[in-house]
């Protein structure tokens, strides 16, 4: 935690900050280790406070060793903040402008008129883009639960099952194998429904000849995984083979070329150009990938317009797809660590077309 706090302190001068107020759950957890549902951090150049309520005092003391824990219910939140700001002689404080509600912000600026409230502009989210060793290890483990779940599900899935039955089995397997929750609602889309990039599982029965796209992930000790595979039930048609081979070619080309130092739109192009040249430009309408960590979608992005600089120790998805209404779709998604020379792929599941 101290390393993460140091990274934040190193950026205080950019915005002329004396302190920051952190109110959002993911940033709070990142900077303190606190897993509870309610709490505020106040971090100054020399002191750290975690404000929470009675339910979390004991837990806070265990998890947030670097912080002084204060029960703000005793005096009320605003008066508790006031005590700290006075004690620490704070005259300017950064806040999470993309997280605080308008009402919360108005209460703060009304109560503390003499203090300068400064928008942090996702400063903490930017620090979170670069993963430290412990985060890399947890995400790798979350991804390994996903790989194991996929290998289980390709033995389990049979024609006649519904999409919902398959999704439940996936989710049960991940939770039974160490996941605390899902990182998002699992996608199981079969047959023509596989042309819907974010289809929710339904009672549709999986049939012989269907493409089935499985996009799923879990949370392990707070960190997400995310992977996608498309399989075919029984024999693939020539058209299915063609589309699948094209998405795979694009995905492999991106995996082979993405490395630290490129710009997001260049990374996106490694996959998109191949799909465009084959005539499927309009069938790949989403970005190639996104950052991932405590949240399943984080900065940076690999997309058509992304100017984000891709750096070492970012963790990103690489997930091209082709979606053809009335026919179906294919997406192949791996989760990778960006390295100086390329990537380290956390997903070990096979990528050639699996027929079950
Ligand atoms: Mn994804």
Coordinates of C-alpha atoms and ligand atoms in Angstrom, one line a residue:
X1 CA 0.0 0.0 0.0
X2 CA 2.8 2.4 0.9
X3 CA 4.2 2.1 -2.7
X4 CA 0.8 2.9 -4.1
X5 CA 0.4 5.9 -1.8
X6 CA 3.9 7.1 -2.8
X7 CA 2.9 7.0 -6.4
X8 CA -0.1 9.3 -5.6
X9 CA 2.0 11.6 -3.4
X10 CA 4.5 12.0 -6.2
X11 CA 1.7 13.6 -8.3
X12 CA 0.5 16.0 -5.6
X13 CA 2.5 18.9 -7.0
X14 CA 1.0 18.6 -10.5
X15 CA -2.3 19.9 -9.2
X16 CA -0.9 21.8 -6.2
X17 CA -2.6 19.5 -3.7
X18 CA -2.2 19.4 0.1
X19 CA -4.4 16.3 0.4
X20 CA -6.9 14.1 -1.5
X21 CA -10.3 12.8 -0.5
X22 CA -11.1 9.3 -1.9
X23 CA -14.7 8.2 -1.7
X24 CA -15.1 5.6 -4.5
X25 CA -14.8 1.9 -3.7
X26 CA -12.1 0.7 -6.1
X27 CA -9.8 3.6 -5.5
X28 CA -10.3 3.3 -1.8
X29 CA -9.5 -0.4 -1.9
X30 CA -6.4 0.2 -4.1
X31 CA -4.9 2.7 -1.8
X32 CA -5.8 1.2 1.5
X33 CA -6.6 -2.5 1.2
X34 CA -10.0 -1.9 2.7
X35 CA -12.7 -4.3 1.3
X36 CA -15.7 -2.8 3.1
X37 CA -18.6 -1.1 1.4
X38 CA -18.4 2.3 3.0
X39 CA -15.5 4.6 3.8
X40 CA -13.5 7.7 2.9
X41 CA -9.7 8.2 2.7
X42 CA -8.0 11.4 3.4
X43 CA -4.4 11.3 2.4
X44 CA -2.0 14.2 3.1
X45 CA 1.7 14.5 2.5
X46 CA 2.4 13.1 6.0
X47 CA -0.8 11.5 7.3
X48 CA -3.5 9.0 6.3
X49 CA -7.0 8.7 7.6
X50 CA -9.7 6.1 6.9
X51 CA -13.2 7.3 7.9
X52 CA -15.8 4.6 8.2
X53 CA -18.7 3.5 10.4
X54 CA -19.1 1.2 13.4
X55 CA -19.6 -1.9 11.2
X56 CA -16.1 -1.6 9.7
X57 CA -13.9 -0.2 12.5
X58 CA -12.4 -3.6 13.5
X59 CA -12.0 -4.7 9.9
X60 CA -10.5 -1.3 8.9
X61 CA -7.9 -1.6 11.6
X62 CA -6.9 -5.1 10.3
X63 CA -6.9 -4.2 6.6
X64 CA -5.6 -0.6 6.6
X65 CA -2.4 -0.7 8.6
X66 CA -1.1 2.5 7.0
X67 CA -4.2 4.5 8.1
X68 CA -5.6 6.0 11.3
X69 CA -9.2 4.6 11.5
X70 CA -12.0 7.0 12.5
X71 CA -15.7 6.3 13.2
X72 CA -17.3 9.3 11.4
X73 CA -20.7 8.5 12.7
X74 CA -19.8 9.9 16.1
X75 CA -19.7 13.5 14.8
X76 CA -21.0 13.2 11.3
X77 CA -19.0 13.0 8.1
X78 CA -18.6 16.7 7.4
X79 CA -17.5 17.6 10.9
X80 CA -15.1 14.7 11.0
X81 CA -13.6 15.9 7.7
X82 CA -13.4 19.4 9.1
X83 CA -11.4 18.3 12.2
X84 CA -8.9 16.5 9.9
X85 CA -8.5 19.4 7.5
X86 CA -7.9 21.9 10.3
X87 CA -5.5 19.6 12.2
X88 CA -3.5 19.0 9.0
X89 CA -3.7 22.7 7.8
X90 CA -5.1 21.7 4.5
X91 CA -5.9 24.5 2.0
X92 CA -6.3 22.6 -1.2
X93 CA -7.8 19.1 -1.6
X94 CA -8.2 16.9 -4.6
X95 CA -11.5 15.0 -5.1
X96 CA -12.8 12.4 -7.5
X97 CA -14.8 14.5 -9.9
X98 CA -15.9 11.5 -11.9
X99 CA -17.1 9.6 -8.9
X100 CA -18.6 12.1 -6.4
X101 CA -22.3 12.9 -6.8
X102 CA -23.3 16.5 -7.5
X103 CA -25.1 16.5 -4.1
X104 CA -22.0 15.3 -2.2
X105 CA -19.8 17.9 -4.0
X106 CA -22.2 20.7 -3.2
X107 CA -22.2 19.7 0.5
X108 CA -18.4 19.8 0.6
X109 CA -17.9 23.1 -1.1
X110 CA -20.7 24.8 0.9
X111 CA -19.2 23.5 4.2
X112 CA -15.6 24.2 3.3
X113 CA -15.7 27.5 1.5
X114 CA -12.2 28.6 2.2
X115 CA -10.7 25.3 0.9
X116 CA -9.8 24.9 -2.8
X117 CA -11.5 21.8 -4.2
X118 CA -9.5 20.5 -7.1
X119 CA -10.7 17.9 -9.7
X120 CA -8.3 15.0 -9.8
X121 CA -9.2 14.0 -13.4
X122 CA -8.8 10.2 -12.9
X123 CA -5.3 10.6 -11.4
X124 CA -5.8 7.5 -9.2
X125 CA -7.2 5.5 -12.2
X126 CA -4.1 6.5 -14.2
X127 CA -1.9 5.1 -11.4
X128 CA -4.0 1.9 -11.4
X129 CA -3.2 1.3 -15.0
X130 CA 0.3 0.0 -14.2
X131 CA 0.0 -3.1 -12.2
X132 CA 2.3 -4.1 -9.4
X133 CA 3.6 -7.6 -8.8
X134 CA 0.9 -8.6 -6.3
X135 CA -1.8 -7.4 -8.7
X136 CA -0.3 -9.3 -11.6
X137 CA -0.2 -12.5 -9.5
X138 CA -3.9 -12.2 -8.5
X139 CA -5.1 -11.5 -12.0
X140 CA -3.1 -14.4 -13.4
X141 CA -4.8 -16.6 -10.8
X142 CA -8.3 -15.2 -11.7
X143 CA -7.5 -16.0 -15.3
X144 CA -6.4 -19.5 -14.5
X145 CA -9.8 -20.1 -12.8
X146 CA -11.4 -19.0 -16.1
X147 CA -9.2 -21.4 -18.1
X148 CA -10.2 -24.3 -15.9
X149 CA -13.9 -23.3 -16.2
X150 CA -13.6 -23.3 -20.0
X151 CA -12.0 -26.7 -20.1
X152 CA -14.7 -28.0 -17.8
X153 CA -17.5 -26.5 -19.9
X154 CA -16.4 -27.9 -23.2
X155 CA -16.8 -31.4 -21.7
X156 CA -20.1 -30.4 -20.1
X157 CA -21.9 -28.6 -23.0
X158 CA -24.2 -30.8 -25.1
X159 CA -26.9 -30.1 -27.7
X160 CA -30.3 -29.8 -25.9
X161 CA -29.0 -27.7 -23.0
X162 CA -30.1 -24.1 -22.7
X163 CA -27.8 -21.2 -22.7
X164 CA -28.8 -20.5 -19.1
X165 CA -27.9 -24.0 -18.0
X166 CA -24.4 -23.6 -19.4
X167 CA -24.0 -20.2 -17.8
X168 CA -25.0 -21.5 -14.4
X169 CA -22.5 -24.4 -14.7
X170 CA -19.7 -22.0 -15.7
X171 CA -20.5 -19.7 -12.7
X172 CA -20.8 -22.6 -10.3
X173 CA -17.5 -24.0 -11.4
X174 CA -15.7 -20.7 -11.0
X175 CA -17.1 -20.1 -7.5
X176 CA -16.3 -23.7 -6.5
X177 CA -12.7 -23.1 -7.6
X178 CA -11.9 -20.0 -5.6
X179 CA -13.8 -17.1 -7.3
X180 CA -15.6 -14.8 -4.8
X181 CA -17.9 -13.5 -7.5
X182 CA -18.2 -13.0 -11.3
X183 CA -16.5 -10.1 -12.8
X184 CA -19.6 -9.5 -15.0
X185 CA -22.7 -11.4 -16.0
X186 CA -21.6 -14.3 -18.1
X187 CA -22.4 -14.3 -21.8
X188 CA -23.5 -17.5 -23.4
X189 CA -24.8 -16.9 -26.9
X190 CA -25.6 -19.7 -29.3
X191 CA -26.6 -20.0 -33.0
X192 CA -27.8 -16.8 -34.6
X193 CA -27.7 -15.1 -31.1
X194 CA -23.9 -15.2 -31.2
X195 CA -24.1 -12.2 -33.5
X196 CA -25.1 -10.1 -30.4
X197 CA -21.7 -9.1 -28.9
X198 CA -23.2 -8.8 -25.3
X199 CA -26.0 -11.3 -25.4
X200 CA -27.4 -12.4 -22.0
X201 CA -28.0 -16.2 -21.8
X202 CA -31.6 -17.2 -22.5
X203 CA -33.7 -20.4 -22.5
X204 CA -32.7 -21.0 -26.1
X205 CA -31.7 -24.6 -26.6
X206 CA -28.2 -25.2 -27.9
X207 CA -28.4 -27.1 -31.2
X208 CA -26.2 -29.1 -33.5
X209 CA -24.3 -26.7 -35.8
X210 CA -24.5 -23.7 -33.4
X211 CA -21.7 -21.4 -32.7
X212 CA -21.6 -20.8 -29.0
X213 CA -19.8 -17.7 -27.7
X214 CA -18.8 -17.9 -24.0
X215 CA -17.5 -14.6 -22.5
X216 CA -17.0 -14.8 -18.8
X217 CA -14.7 -13.9 -15.9
X218 CA -14.4 -14.1 -12.2
X219 CA -13.1 -12.1 -9.2
X220 CA -10.2 -13.5 -7.1
X221 CA -9.2 -11.5 -4.1
X222 CA -10.7 -8.4 -5.6
X223 CA -9.1 -8.8 -9.1
X224 CA -11.0 -9.6 -12.3
X225 CA -10.5 -12.0 -15.2
X226 CA -12.1 -11.8 -18.6
X227 CA -11.9 -14.3 -21.5
X228 CA -14.0 -15.3 -24.5
X229 CA -14.0 -18.4 -26.7
X230 CA -16.4 -19.4 -29.5
X231 CA -16.9 -23.1 -30.1
X232 CA -19.1 -25.0 -32.5
X233 CA -21.5 -27.8 -31.6
X234 CA -20.8 -30.7 -33.9
X235 CA -19.5 -29.9 -37.4
X236 CA -18.7 -26.4 -38.6
X237 CA -20.0 -25.2 -41.9
X238 CA -17.5 -23.7 -44.4
X239 CA -18.7 -20.2 -43.6
X240 CA -18.3 -20.8 -39.9
X241 CA -14.7 -22.0 -40.5
X242 CA -14.0 -19.0 -42.7
X243 CA -15.2 -16.5 -40.1
X244 CA -13.5 -18.2 -37.2
X245 CA -10.2 -18.5 -39.1
X246 CA -10.3 -14.7 -39.8
X247 CA -11.0 -13.7 -36.2
X248 CA -8.2 -16.0 -35.0
X249 CA -5.8 -14.6 -37.6
X250 CA -6.6 -11.1 -36.4
X251 CA -6.3 -12.0 -32.7
X252 CA -3.0 -13.8 -33.2
X253 CA -1.6 -10.9 -35.2
X254 CA -2.5 -8.5 -32.4
X255 CA -1.0 -10.8 -29.8
X256 CA 2.2 -11.1 -31.9
X257 CA 2.6 -7.3 -32.3
X258 CA 1.3 -5.5 -29.2
X259 CA 4.0 -4.4 -26.8
X260 CA 4.9 -1.5 -24.6
X261 CA 5.4 1.8 -26.4
X262 CA 2.6 1.6 -29.0
X263 CA -0.5 3.8 -29.1
X264 CA -3.9 2.3 -28.5
X265 CA -5.2 2.8 -32.0
X266 CA -2.1 1.2 -33.5
X267 CA -2.6 -1.9 -31.3
X268 CA -6.3 -2.0 -32.4
X269 CA -5.1 -1.8 -36.1
X270 CA -3.1 -5.1 -35.8
X271 CA -6.4 -6.9 -35.6
X272 CA -8.8 -4.5 -37.4
X273 CA -6.8 -4.2 -40.6
X274 CA -7.0 -7.9 -41.2
X275 CA -10.7 -8.0 -40.6
X276 CA -11.2 -4.8 -42.8
X277 CA -9.2 -6.3 -45.7
X278 CA -11.3 -9.4 -45.7
X279 CA -14.4 -7.3 -46.1
X280 CA -15.9 -7.4 -42.6
X281 CA -15.2 -3.9 -41.5
X282 CA -18.8 -3.2 -40.4
X283 CA -19.0 -6.5 -38.5
X284 CA -16.3 -5.6 -36.0
X285 CA -17.9 -2.6 -34.3
X286 CA -16.2 -2.5 -30.9
X287 CA -12.7 -1.8 -29.7
X288 CA -10.0 -4.5 -29.6
X289 CA -9.3 -4.4 -25.9
X290 CA -9.5 -2.7 -22.5
X291 CA -7.5 -2.5 -19.3
X292 CA -8.5 -4.6 -16.4
X293 CA -7.7 -4.9 -12.7
X294 CA -10.0 -4.3 -9.7
X295 CA -12.6 -3.4 -12.3
X296 CA -13.3 -5.4 -15.4
X297 CA -13.1 -2.4 -17.7
X298 CA -10.3 0.1 -16.9
X299 CA -8.1 2.4 -18.7
X300 CA -6.4 2.3 -21.2
X301 CA -8.1 1.2 -24.4
X302 CA -7.1 -0.5 -27.6
X303 CA -9.6 1.0 -30.1
X304 CA -10.0 2.8 -33.4
X305 CA -9.6 6.2 -31.8
X306 CA -7.5 5.5 -28.7
X307 CA -4.5 7.8 -28.2
X308 CA -3.6 5.9 -24.9
X309 CA 0.1 5.0 -24.6
X310 CA 0.4 1.3 -23.9
X311 CA 3.0 0.7 -21.2
X312 CA 4.8 -2.1 -19.5
X313 CA 2.8 -3.9 -16.7
X314 CA -0.5 -2.8 -18.0
X315 CA -3.0 -5.7 -18.2
X316 CA -5.3 -5.7 -21.2
X317 CA -7.8 -7.8 -23.1
X318 CA -7.3 -8.6 -26.8
X319 CA -10.7 -9.5 -28.2
X320 CA -11.5 -9.0 -31.9
X321 CA -14.8 -10.3 -33.1
X322 CA -17.0 -10.6 -36.3
X323 CA -20.8 -10.4 -35.9
X324 CA -23.1 -11.1 -38.7
X325 CA -26.8 -10.6 -38.0
X326 CA -28.9 -13.7 -39.0
X327 CA -25.8 -15.9 -39.1
X328 CA -23.9 -15.6 -35.9
X329 CA -20.6 -14.3 -34.5
X330 CA -17.2 -15.2 -33.3
X331 CA -15.1 -13.5 -30.6
X332 CA -11.8 -14.7 -29.2
X333 CA -10.4 -12.9 -26.1
X334 CA -7.3 -13.4 -24.1
X335 CA -6.0 -11.4 -21.1
X336 CA -2.4 -10.3 -21.4
X337 CA 0.3 -8.5 -19.5
X338 CA 2.1 -5.9 -21.6
X339 CA 5.9 -6.3 -21.5
X340 CA 8.8 -4.4 -23.0
X341 CA 9.0 -6.8 -26.0
X342 CA 5.5 -8.1 -26.3
X343 CA 2.9 -9.7 -24.1
X344 CA 2.6 -12.5 -21.5
X345 CA -0.7 -14.3 -22.1
X346 CA -2.6 -15.3 -19.0
X347 CA -5.1 -17.4 -21.0
X348 CA -3.9 -20.8 -21.9
X349 CA -7.1 -22.2 -23.3
X350 CA -6.7 -23.4 -26.9
X351 CA -7.7 -21.0 -29.7
X352 CA -8.2 -23.4 -32.6
X353 CA -11.9 -24.0 -33.3
X354 CA -13.2 -26.5 -30.8
X355 CA -16.0 -28.9 -32.0
X356 CA -17.8 -30.6 -29.2
Ligands
LIG1 MN1 -13.4 -8.1 -22.3

